[in-house]
Amino acid sequence: MRALVVTSVGVTCAAALALPLATPAASAPAPHSASARPPSTSPEAPGAGPPSAQAEAATAEATTREASAPSEARSAAEPAGSTQSLPLAPLATPSNRVAGAPAAQGLPQRDARPFSLVGVVWDDAEAELHGTVQVRTRATGTTRWSDWQDVETHNAEHAADLGSAEREGRTVRGATAPLWVGDSDGVEVRVRPEAPDPQDRAATSVPLPEGMRLELVDPGEGPGEGGAEGPGEKPGEGSGESTGEDAAPEPARGAPAGRAAAVPAGFAETPPTAAVLPEVLTAETAAASAVNAELAELGATVIPALSRAQTLESVELAQGAKPYIGPRPGIVTRKGWGADEKLREKNFAYTKTVKAAFVHHSATGNNYTCKQAPSVLRSIYRYHVKSSGWRDFGYNFAVDKCGNIYEGRAGGVTKAVLGAHTLGFNSNTMGIAVLGSYASTNPPAAAVTAVSKLTAWKLGLFGGNPKGKVTLVSGGSNKYKAGVKVKMNVISGHRDGFATECPGARLYKKLGTARTSSAKLQGR
């Protein structure tokens, strides 16, 4: 195992209650990270790139939000990454545009520094985008442009509760769902307002939100990554299931000593013959790891799976209590997927308990490989924090199409961490995001199984019955007013608490299977 060096003395677990949140200081613009992919030198597609003068002006106008300090001052433990924020402008008016209707906005085809995820944000978090958002991207190093892809615009329900410190104490923005597009260096976007009902003469179009910007996110490189796969290496559409060497992310390092048998395949320890090199852990990385100290050593990239017997031995049960807890699944830690801990709010936020689990789909699309899942997570994380203005990654856990489980929001996987996943019902619950879009695509069986395993264990720690019901108090949503008591399934879909398509019709239909399997894993 590699030696670990913590850059601060006396790092401890966070306090049980979150401190008041402060609006983070704006980061100074910095050049694209040298550790990320190099700028494209590909020739332009016909009409793809604007003239050089226009490109220079657009680049000067764009805002770049860097992860933290310049690369030369960064710890080796912190991945690089960046966000290009490009203001949208009115597009040319079509000849058939209705008089008085709001103009569409967007950007014509243009070059950009490398990125892998896109989204659109706007100034007012309370404003809704009534319209459509579509993007086209160019694969890095090629002249190949994708077809137009739809970006999910209804995303306000994935957020901190109204009146919460996270929502009120920060500059939170309205945002679409992020879309994973793979390694790209060119982009075109169009945002069209929703047309009024032609049957209603009094109806008018709702203006697009003010201050719209296109966010282009580069996830940087994570542990063990030497370069990202491009769009040409995406799996095809369909179930999204993957086999063989694609069944796990890149090999993670730093698993707990003496527990090699419990480490999932694809997450092997550093071979004994490898050179032992010290790894620097920043104070933020050490703090995020220390809250899992009872499960894995400081700096571990994986929390190993345990059998049910081992799991029961590892927890303290009240006298006479029935041990309805599923076996602990293997979990890739934030260190394992390469979270830049300097991005998030320093302090952790907790709720009282975990009464229910809300299942979501990330709506980022299904064109990713499981080896790319850590990059997808780093991109979503950066989009949540730097683009949307949240304190941290919104979900408590994430699951990829191959069934790998990832630690989400920092604070400890066994603890009741307060998330920002189900507007109105973030208190006393946890949110699980299955990476992908499952409105019309069946979720892979491996992902549904992972949801069952995760809920059997985590809900079991708090006495939850996966097949049971629970009463929650709404914090306010478009489905239930604040203060209303709502009876829900212990394992619910996002749409059960908010009028939304999430987690997609196909995934929602699988929740019954997940409840049954989860309860069996608990021994019920």
XYZ file of C-alpha atoms in Angstrom:
524
model
C 0.000 0.000 0.000
C 1.172 3.511 -0.632
C 2.034 5.736 2.268
C -0.470 8.507 2.978
C 0.473 12.014 4.015
C -2.182 14.412 5.308
C -1.481 18.062 4.605
C -3.020 19.281 7.863
C -2.714 18.095 11.438
C -5.644 16.923 13.526
C -8.261 16.264 10.843
C -11.472 15.068 12.472
C -14.950 14.028 11.383
C -17.424 16.853 10.784
C -19.821 17.995 13.474
C -23.266 16.418 13.486
C -24.976 19.657 12.461
C -24.010 21.791 9.471
C -22.772 25.297 10.090
C -24.413 28.231 8.270
C -23.509 28.270 4.617
C -21.618 31.106 2.995
C -21.560 32.079 -0.626
C -18.225 30.858 -2.047
C -15.815 33.382 -3.452
C -15.575 33.435 -7.206
C -12.585 31.614 -8.617
C -10.187 33.497 -10.832
C -10.216 32.352 -14.455
C -7.351 30.035 -15.304
C -6.206 28.283 -18.448
C -7.412 24.809 -19.346
C -5.647 22.268 -17.178
C -2.496 20.806 -18.588
C -3.388 17.449 -17.049
C -6.618 17.291 -19.023
C -6.878 16.565 -22.725
C -4.894 18.867 -25.067
C -6.709 21.433 -27.211
C -7.982 20.102 -30.508
C -5.936 20.696 -33.617
C -8.565 19.159 -35.883
C -9.677 20.955 -39.044
C -13.055 22.599 -38.873
C -16.159 21.009 -40.315
C -17.804 23.086 -43.030
C -19.302 26.064 -41.268
C -18.316 24.656 -37.869
C -15.939 27.252 -36.533
C -16.488 30.982 -36.561
C -13.799 33.310 -37.939
C -10.792 33.709 -35.680
C -11.745 37.229 -34.615
C -15.196 36.045 -33.560
C -13.685 33.062 -31.764
C -11.334 35.318 -29.836
C -14.177 37.641 -28.874
C -16.352 34.719 -27.754
C -13.514 33.252 -25.742
C -12.888 36.587 -24.054
C -16.590 36.835 -23.209
C -16.790 33.332 -21.781
C -16.243 32.733 -18.100
C -14.079 29.809 -17.026
C -14.711 28.374 -13.587
C -11.657 26.385 -12.487
C -11.647 23.723 -9.803
C -9.415 25.567 -7.360
C -5.764 26.637 -7.399
C -3.561 26.614 -10.521
C -2.295 23.171 -11.473
C 1.233 23.761 -10.260
C -0.067 24.461 -6.735
C -2.507 21.547 -6.632
C -1.968 18.355 -4.703
C -1.508 15.182 -6.684
C -4.582 13.930 -4.809
C -6.828 16.543 -6.439
C -7.970 16.045 -10.073
C -8.045 18.922 -12.501
C -11.147 20.049 -14.315
C -12.782 23.188 -15.658
C -16.065 24.752 -16.733
C -16.486 27.050 -19.725
C -19.542 29.283 -19.257
C -20.732 30.845 -22.517
C -23.546 33.437 -22.613
C -26.324 32.637 -25.091
C -27.475 35.180 -27.660
C -30.582 35.599 -29.834
C -30.526 33.404 -32.920
C -31.557 34.471 -36.400
C -35.325 34.894 -36.612
C -37.016 32.185 -38.749
C -39.367 33.363 -41.467
C -42.328 31.532 -39.905
C -41.915 33.009 -36.436
C -45.163 34.228 -34.885
C -45.222 37.998 -34.393
C -44.506 38.939 -30.781
C -43.186 35.487 -29.849
C -39.907 35.404 -27.841
C -36.795 34.857 -29.927
C -34.856 31.636 -29.688
C -31.408 31.825 -28.123
C -28.273 29.800 -28.580
C -24.808 29.681 -30.105
C -23.786 28.797 -33.679
C -21.218 26.056 -34.243
C -17.986 27.046 -32.565
C -14.730 25.649 -31.256
C -14.202 25.126 -27.542
C -11.629 23.751 -25.186
C -12.206 20.026 -24.537
C -15.331 19.138 -22.534
C -17.494 16.072 -21.939
C -20.756 17.310 -20.373
C -23.102 20.175 -21.214
C -25.998 22.001 -19.603
C -27.730 25.377 -19.611
C -28.084 27.575 -16.525
C -29.814 30.900 -15.858
C -29.910 33.568 -13.159
C -33.175 32.919 -11.282
C -33.438 29.483 -9.645
C -37.193 29.983 -9.275
C -37.718 30.617 -13.010
C -38.661 27.692 -15.221
C -37.500 27.160 -18.771
C -40.644 26.637 -20.852
C -39.213 25.411 -24.107
C -36.681 23.011 -25.583
C -32.904 22.831 -25.366
C -30.890 20.961 -27.993
C -27.140 20.608 -28.517
C -24.784 19.270 -31.150
C -21.165 18.481 -30.354
C -18.034 17.641 -32.298
C -15.882 14.703 -31.243
C -12.395 15.847 -30.216
C -9.821 15.596 -32.971
C -12.388 14.954 -35.717
C -14.727 16.844 -38.023
C -17.635 14.620 -36.968
C -20.648 16.391 -35.490
C -23.345 14.587 -33.566
C -27.040 14.794 -34.323
C -29.123 17.222 -32.282
C -29.610 15.893 -28.762
C -32.357 16.933 -26.359
C -31.395 18.270 -22.941
C -33.875 17.657 -20.115
C -35.232 21.073 -19.141
C -37.373 20.112 -16.128
C -34.687 19.894 -13.466
C -35.858 22.232 -10.674
C -37.181 19.281 -8.672
C -33.603 18.054 -8.159
C -32.613 20.669 -5.602
C -32.312 21.661 -1.971
C -35.583 22.282 -0.128
C -37.165 25.726 -0.193
C -36.019 27.852 2.728
C -33.052 25.598 3.500
C -29.606 27.002 4.223
C -28.251 25.455 1.042
C -30.840 27.215 -1.086
C -30.921 30.557 0.705
C -27.270 30.931 1.686
C -25.750 30.504 -1.779
C -26.090 31.886 -5.285
C -28.246 29.086 -6.651
C -29.096 29.143 -10.367
C -31.800 27.627 -12.499
C -30.451 24.762 -14.589
C -31.321 22.037 -17.053
C -30.248 18.487 -16.353
C -26.652 17.907 -17.471
C -26.032 15.804 -20.596
C -22.972 13.594 -21.068
C -21.662 14.003 -24.630
C -18.209 12.446 -24.393
C -14.857 13.979 -25.322
C -15.710 16.995 -27.504
C -14.160 20.257 -28.718
C -16.973 21.879 -30.682
C -20.552 22.806 -29.785
C -23.781 24.294 -31.109
C -26.858 24.970 -28.977
C -30.392 26.230 -29.543
C -33.034 27.089 -26.951
C -36.528 27.574 -28.304
C -39.437 28.955 -26.283
C -42.562 26.873 -25.965
C -45.140 27.815 -28.599
C -48.512 29.039 -27.296
C -51.581 26.868 -27.673
C -52.969 27.650 -31.148
C -56.481 26.902 -29.858
C -56.207 29.604 -27.208
C -56.211 33.038 -28.809
C -55.336 34.689 -25.502
C -52.329 32.452 -24.910
C -48.847 33.936 -25.241
C -45.377 32.445 -25.135
C -43.536 32.528 -21.836
C -40.218 34.393 -22.183
C -37.056 32.393 -21.774
C -35.236 32.889 -18.445
C -32.755 35.744 -18.243
C -29.023 35.227 -18.109
C -28.883 31.887 -19.906
C -25.419 30.393 -20.322
C -24.101 27.195 -21.844
C -21.905 25.254 -19.424
C -19.201 23.033 -20.933
C -17.702 20.788 -18.272
C -14.342 19.052 -18.461
C -14.152 16.429 -15.676
C -10.362 16.264 -15.673
C -8.646 12.971 -14.919
C -9.341 10.734 -11.951
C -7.372 8.005 -10.158
C -5.574 5.749 -12.603
C -6.935 7.517 -15.685
C -4.617 8.367 -18.506
C -7.170 9.829 -20.885
C -10.864 9.814 -21.517
C -12.684 7.776 -24.103
C -14.238 9.780 -26.893
C -17.738 9.707 -28.306
C -16.619 7.169 -30.884
C -16.129 4.648 -28.080
C -19.606 4.932 -26.614
C -21.739 1.819 -26.315
C -24.870 1.685 -28.445
C -28.314 2.577 -27.259
C -30.616 -0.057 -25.790
C -30.403 -1.588 -22.348
C -26.990 -0.053 -21.782
C -25.708 -3.290 -20.275
C -22.022 -3.904 -20.584
C -19.804 -6.909 -20.038
C -16.179 -7.875 -19.906
C -13.534 -5.312 -19.079
C -16.139 -2.547 -19.222
C -17.869 -3.919 -16.108
C -15.900 -1.734 -13.734
C -14.245 1.682 -13.702
C -10.499 2.046 -14.030
C -8.599 0.135 -11.330
C -8.750 1.975 -8.029
C -5.898 2.096 -5.598
C -5.564 2.292 -1.850
C -8.072 -0.339 -0.672
C -7.804 -1.259 3.033
C -4.865 -3.461 3.919
C -5.655 -7.084 4.688
C -9.042 -6.975 2.946
C -8.038 -7.871 -0.585
C -10.529 -10.757 -0.762
C -13.382 -8.350 -0.148
C -12.363 -5.837 -2.802
C -14.489 -6.144 -5.980
C -12.832 -7.175 -9.224
C -11.392 -4.188 -11.013
C -10.445 -2.491 -7.747
C -7.250 -4.334 -6.936
C -4.634 -3.097 -4.525
C -1.268 -1.868 -5.740
C 0.877 -4.972 -6.444
C 3.468 -5.671 -3.689
C 6.271 -5.235 -6.211
C 5.170 -1.742 -7.193
C 7.178 1.232 -5.979
C 5.793 2.694 -2.736
C 5.152 6.376 -3.355
C 3.729 8.808 -0.815
C 0.410 10.340 -1.727
C -0.523 13.769 -0.466
C -4.046 14.103 0.908
C -5.366 17.610 1.255
C -7.264 18.503 4.408
C -10.527 18.412 2.433
C -9.822 14.968 0.983
C -8.763 13.619 4.364
C -11.929 14.988 6.005
C -14.184 13.388 3.372
C -12.377 10.099 3.883
C -12.221 10.269 7.683
C -16.025 10.107 8.042
C -15.781 6.558 6.670
C -12.900 5.629 8.982
C -14.793 2.727 10.575
C -15.252 1.121 7.164
C -11.958 1.746 5.349
C -8.559 3.299 5.943
C -7.860 6.972 5.296
C -7.590 7.631 1.593
C -9.218 4.354 0.516
C -10.801 4.340 -2.922
C -13.161 1.464 -2.165
C -15.191 0.434 0.861
C -15.122 -3.375 0.531
C -18.228 -5.537 0.498
C -19.053 -7.674 3.528
C -21.144 -10.778 3.944
C -24.368 -10.430 5.916
C -22.742 -12.088 8.923
C -19.799 -9.703 8.752
C -22.180 -6.765 8.364
C -24.175 -7.721 11.447
C -20.948 -8.083 13.438
C -19.893 -4.586 12.380
C -23.003 -2.783 13.676
C -24.376 -2.318 17.161
C -27.950 -3.519 17.514
C -30.296 -2.546 20.310
C -30.969 -5.405 22.726
C -33.735 -7.602 21.356
C -33.748 -5.867 17.960
C -34.106 -8.071 14.889
C -31.090 -7.734 12.578
C -32.881 -6.796 9.366
C -29.801 -5.404 7.633
C -28.574 -6.482 4.225
C -24.914 -7.273 3.521
C -22.816 -4.179 2.949
C -22.106 -3.764 -0.773
C -18.783 -2.579 -2.147
C -18.832 1.195 -2.571
C -16.448 3.345 -4.611
C -15.558 6.303 -2.410
C -15.364 9.942 -3.481
C -11.597 9.476 -3.533
C -12.146 6.489 -5.828
C -14.080 8.415 -8.463
C -11.821 11.446 -8.159
C -13.961 14.089 -6.444
C -12.181 17.423 -6.085
C -12.958 18.087 -2.415
C -12.027 21.760 -2.743
C -15.127 22.373 -4.856
C -17.715 21.531 -2.205
C -18.827 23.381 0.907
C -16.312 22.595 3.654
C -18.769 21.483 6.329
C -21.038 18.451 6.102
C -24.813 18.694 6.572
C -26.899 16.006 8.265
C -30.545 15.193 8.800
C -31.951 13.191 11.741
C -32.421 9.758 10.182
C -33.042 7.883 6.917
C -36.665 6.822 6.623
C -36.874 6.373 2.866
C -34.864 6.187 -0.342
C -35.797 8.133 -3.486
C -34.594 6.581 -6.741
C -33.712 8.903 -9.636
C -32.199 8.702 -13.071
C -29.515 11.279 -13.788
C -31.040 12.085 -17.225
C -27.485 12.465 -18.555
C -28.056 9.968 -21.369
C -26.937 6.372 -21.809
C -23.919 6.984 -24.035
C -21.260 6.255 -21.470
C -19.161 3.210 -20.687
C -18.755 1.996 -17.133
C -15.082 2.954 -17.276
C -16.274 6.491 -17.960
C -18.682 6.507 -14.995
C -16.183 8.246 -12.644
C -15.751 10.987 -15.276
C -19.533 11.310 -15.548
C -19.724 11.687 -11.763
C -16.981 14.319 -11.655
C -18.797 16.226 -14.393
C -22.169 16.109 -12.618
C -20.471 17.107 -9.351
C -18.829 20.124 -10.964
C -22.100 21.055 -12.706
C -24.025 20.842 -9.415
C -21.525 22.970 -7.490
C -19.934 25.415 -9.930
C -22.766 25.813 -12.440
C -25.918 25.307 -10.326
C -24.518 26.738 -7.075
C -25.164 23.754 -4.782
C -22.996 22.940 -1.781
C -21.986 19.490 -3.092
C -23.020 16.638 -5.358
C -26.809 16.438 -5.048
C -27.376 12.692 -4.588
C -26.268 10.563 -1.642
C -25.289 7.657 -3.882
C -24.961 6.863 -7.578
C -25.180 3.579 -9.477
C -23.826 2.977 -12.981
C -25.215 0.661 -15.662
C -22.843 -2.143 -14.605
C -24.058 -2.075 -11.005
C -21.102 -0.277 -9.430
C -22.156 1.788 -6.399
C -20.573 5.182 -5.682
C -20.505 7.426 -2.638
C -22.220 10.693 -3.504
C -22.566 13.723 -1.221
C -19.780 13.854 1.375
C -20.437 13.145 5.035
C -20.134 9.384 5.475
C -21.939 6.504 3.765
C -23.424 5.165 7.020
C -24.680 8.567 8.167
C -27.889 10.512 7.500
C -26.351 13.032 5.100
C -28.695 15.787 3.919
C -28.868 15.751 0.131
C -30.365 17.937 -2.617
C -32.173 15.354 -4.711
C -35.941 15.489 -4.099
C -37.317 18.997 -3.644
C -39.576 18.959 -0.587
C -38.383 15.607 0.742
C -34.639 15.866 1.331
C -35.001 15.670 5.125
C -34.779 12.180 6.632
C -34.296 10.512 3.235
C -31.526 9.549 0.840
C -31.288 9.944 -2.918
C -29.894 7.336 -5.319
C -29.158 8.349 -8.915
C -28.924 5.633 -11.556
C -26.650 7.095 -14.216
C -28.527 7.293 -17.492
C -31.952 8.139 -18.928
C -34.713 5.588 -18.498
C -37.904 7.121 -19.865
C -37.901 4.822 -22.893
C -34.879 2.589 -22.207
C -34.945 -0.355 -19.828
C -32.481 -0.040 -16.940
C -29.870 -2.814 -16.868
C -30.607 -5.602 -14.396
C -27.233 -4.957 -12.755
C -28.266 -1.391 -11.885
C -31.596 -2.493 -10.370
C -29.783 -5.172 -8.368
C -27.334 -2.572 -7.078
C -30.244 -0.390 -5.898
C -31.601 -3.430 -4.030
C -28.252 -4.142 -2.370
C -27.633 -0.541 -1.402
C -31.093 0.012 0.089
C -31.082 -3.330 1.938
C -27.943 -2.225 3.749
C -28.417 1.526 4.216
C -32.114 1.447 5.109
C -31.396 -1.509 7.387
C -28.957 0.596 9.398
C -31.903 2.859 10.270
C -34.528 0.124 10.726
C -36.204 0.654 7.345
C -38.303 -2.082 5.724
C -37.867 -1.867 1.921
C -41.378 -3.244 1.373
C -42.956 -0.968 3.965
C -44.592 2.446 4.027
C -43.452 5.603 5.784
C -44.972 9.009 6.516
C -42.908 12.013 5.456
C -43.591 15.724 5.919
C -43.317 17.783 2.745
C -41.030 20.794 2.720
C -42.985 22.152 -0.252
C -43.156 20.923 -3.851
C -45.430 21.163 -6.883
C -47.222 18.028 -5.678
C -47.498 18.554 -1.910
C -47.639 21.844 -0.017
C -45.220 22.489 2.844
C -46.283 20.784 6.050
C -48.467 18.127 4.400
C -47.932 14.598 5.728
C -47.523 12.077 2.919
C -47.537 8.276 3.120
C -45.028 6.779 0.703
C -43.172 3.582 -0.037
C -39.897 3.273 1.840
C -38.301 2.865 -1.594
C -39.977 5.480 -3.784
C -39.356 7.044 -7.148
C -38.723 10.766 -7.455
C -42.140 11.201 -9.101
C -43.807 10.041 -5.881
C -42.775 13.287 -4.203
C -42.815 15.680 -7.147
C -44.729 15.912 -10.438
C -41.858 14.825 -12.683
C -40.918 12.103 -15.165
C -37.945 11.088 -13.002
C -36.753 8.348 -12.588
C -38.127 7.548 -16.033
C -41.086 5.245 -16.686
C -38.938 2.165 -17.352
C -36.894 2.487 -14.148
C -39.967 3.362 -12.095
C -41.578 0.066 -13.155
C -38.591 -1.821 -11.721
C -38.935 -0.395 -8.203
C -41.303 -3.183 -7.152
C -38.595 -5.702 -8.023
C -36.039 -3.638 -6.114
C -38.262 -3.540 -2.989
C -38.776 -7.304 -2.999
C -35.105 -8.098 -3.548
C -34.002 -5.552 -0.952
C -36.312 -7.039 1.689
C -35.006 -10.555 0.964
C -31.439 -9.355 1.371
C -32.448 -8.026 4.803
C -33.735 -11.463 5.752
C -37.408 -10.518 5.750
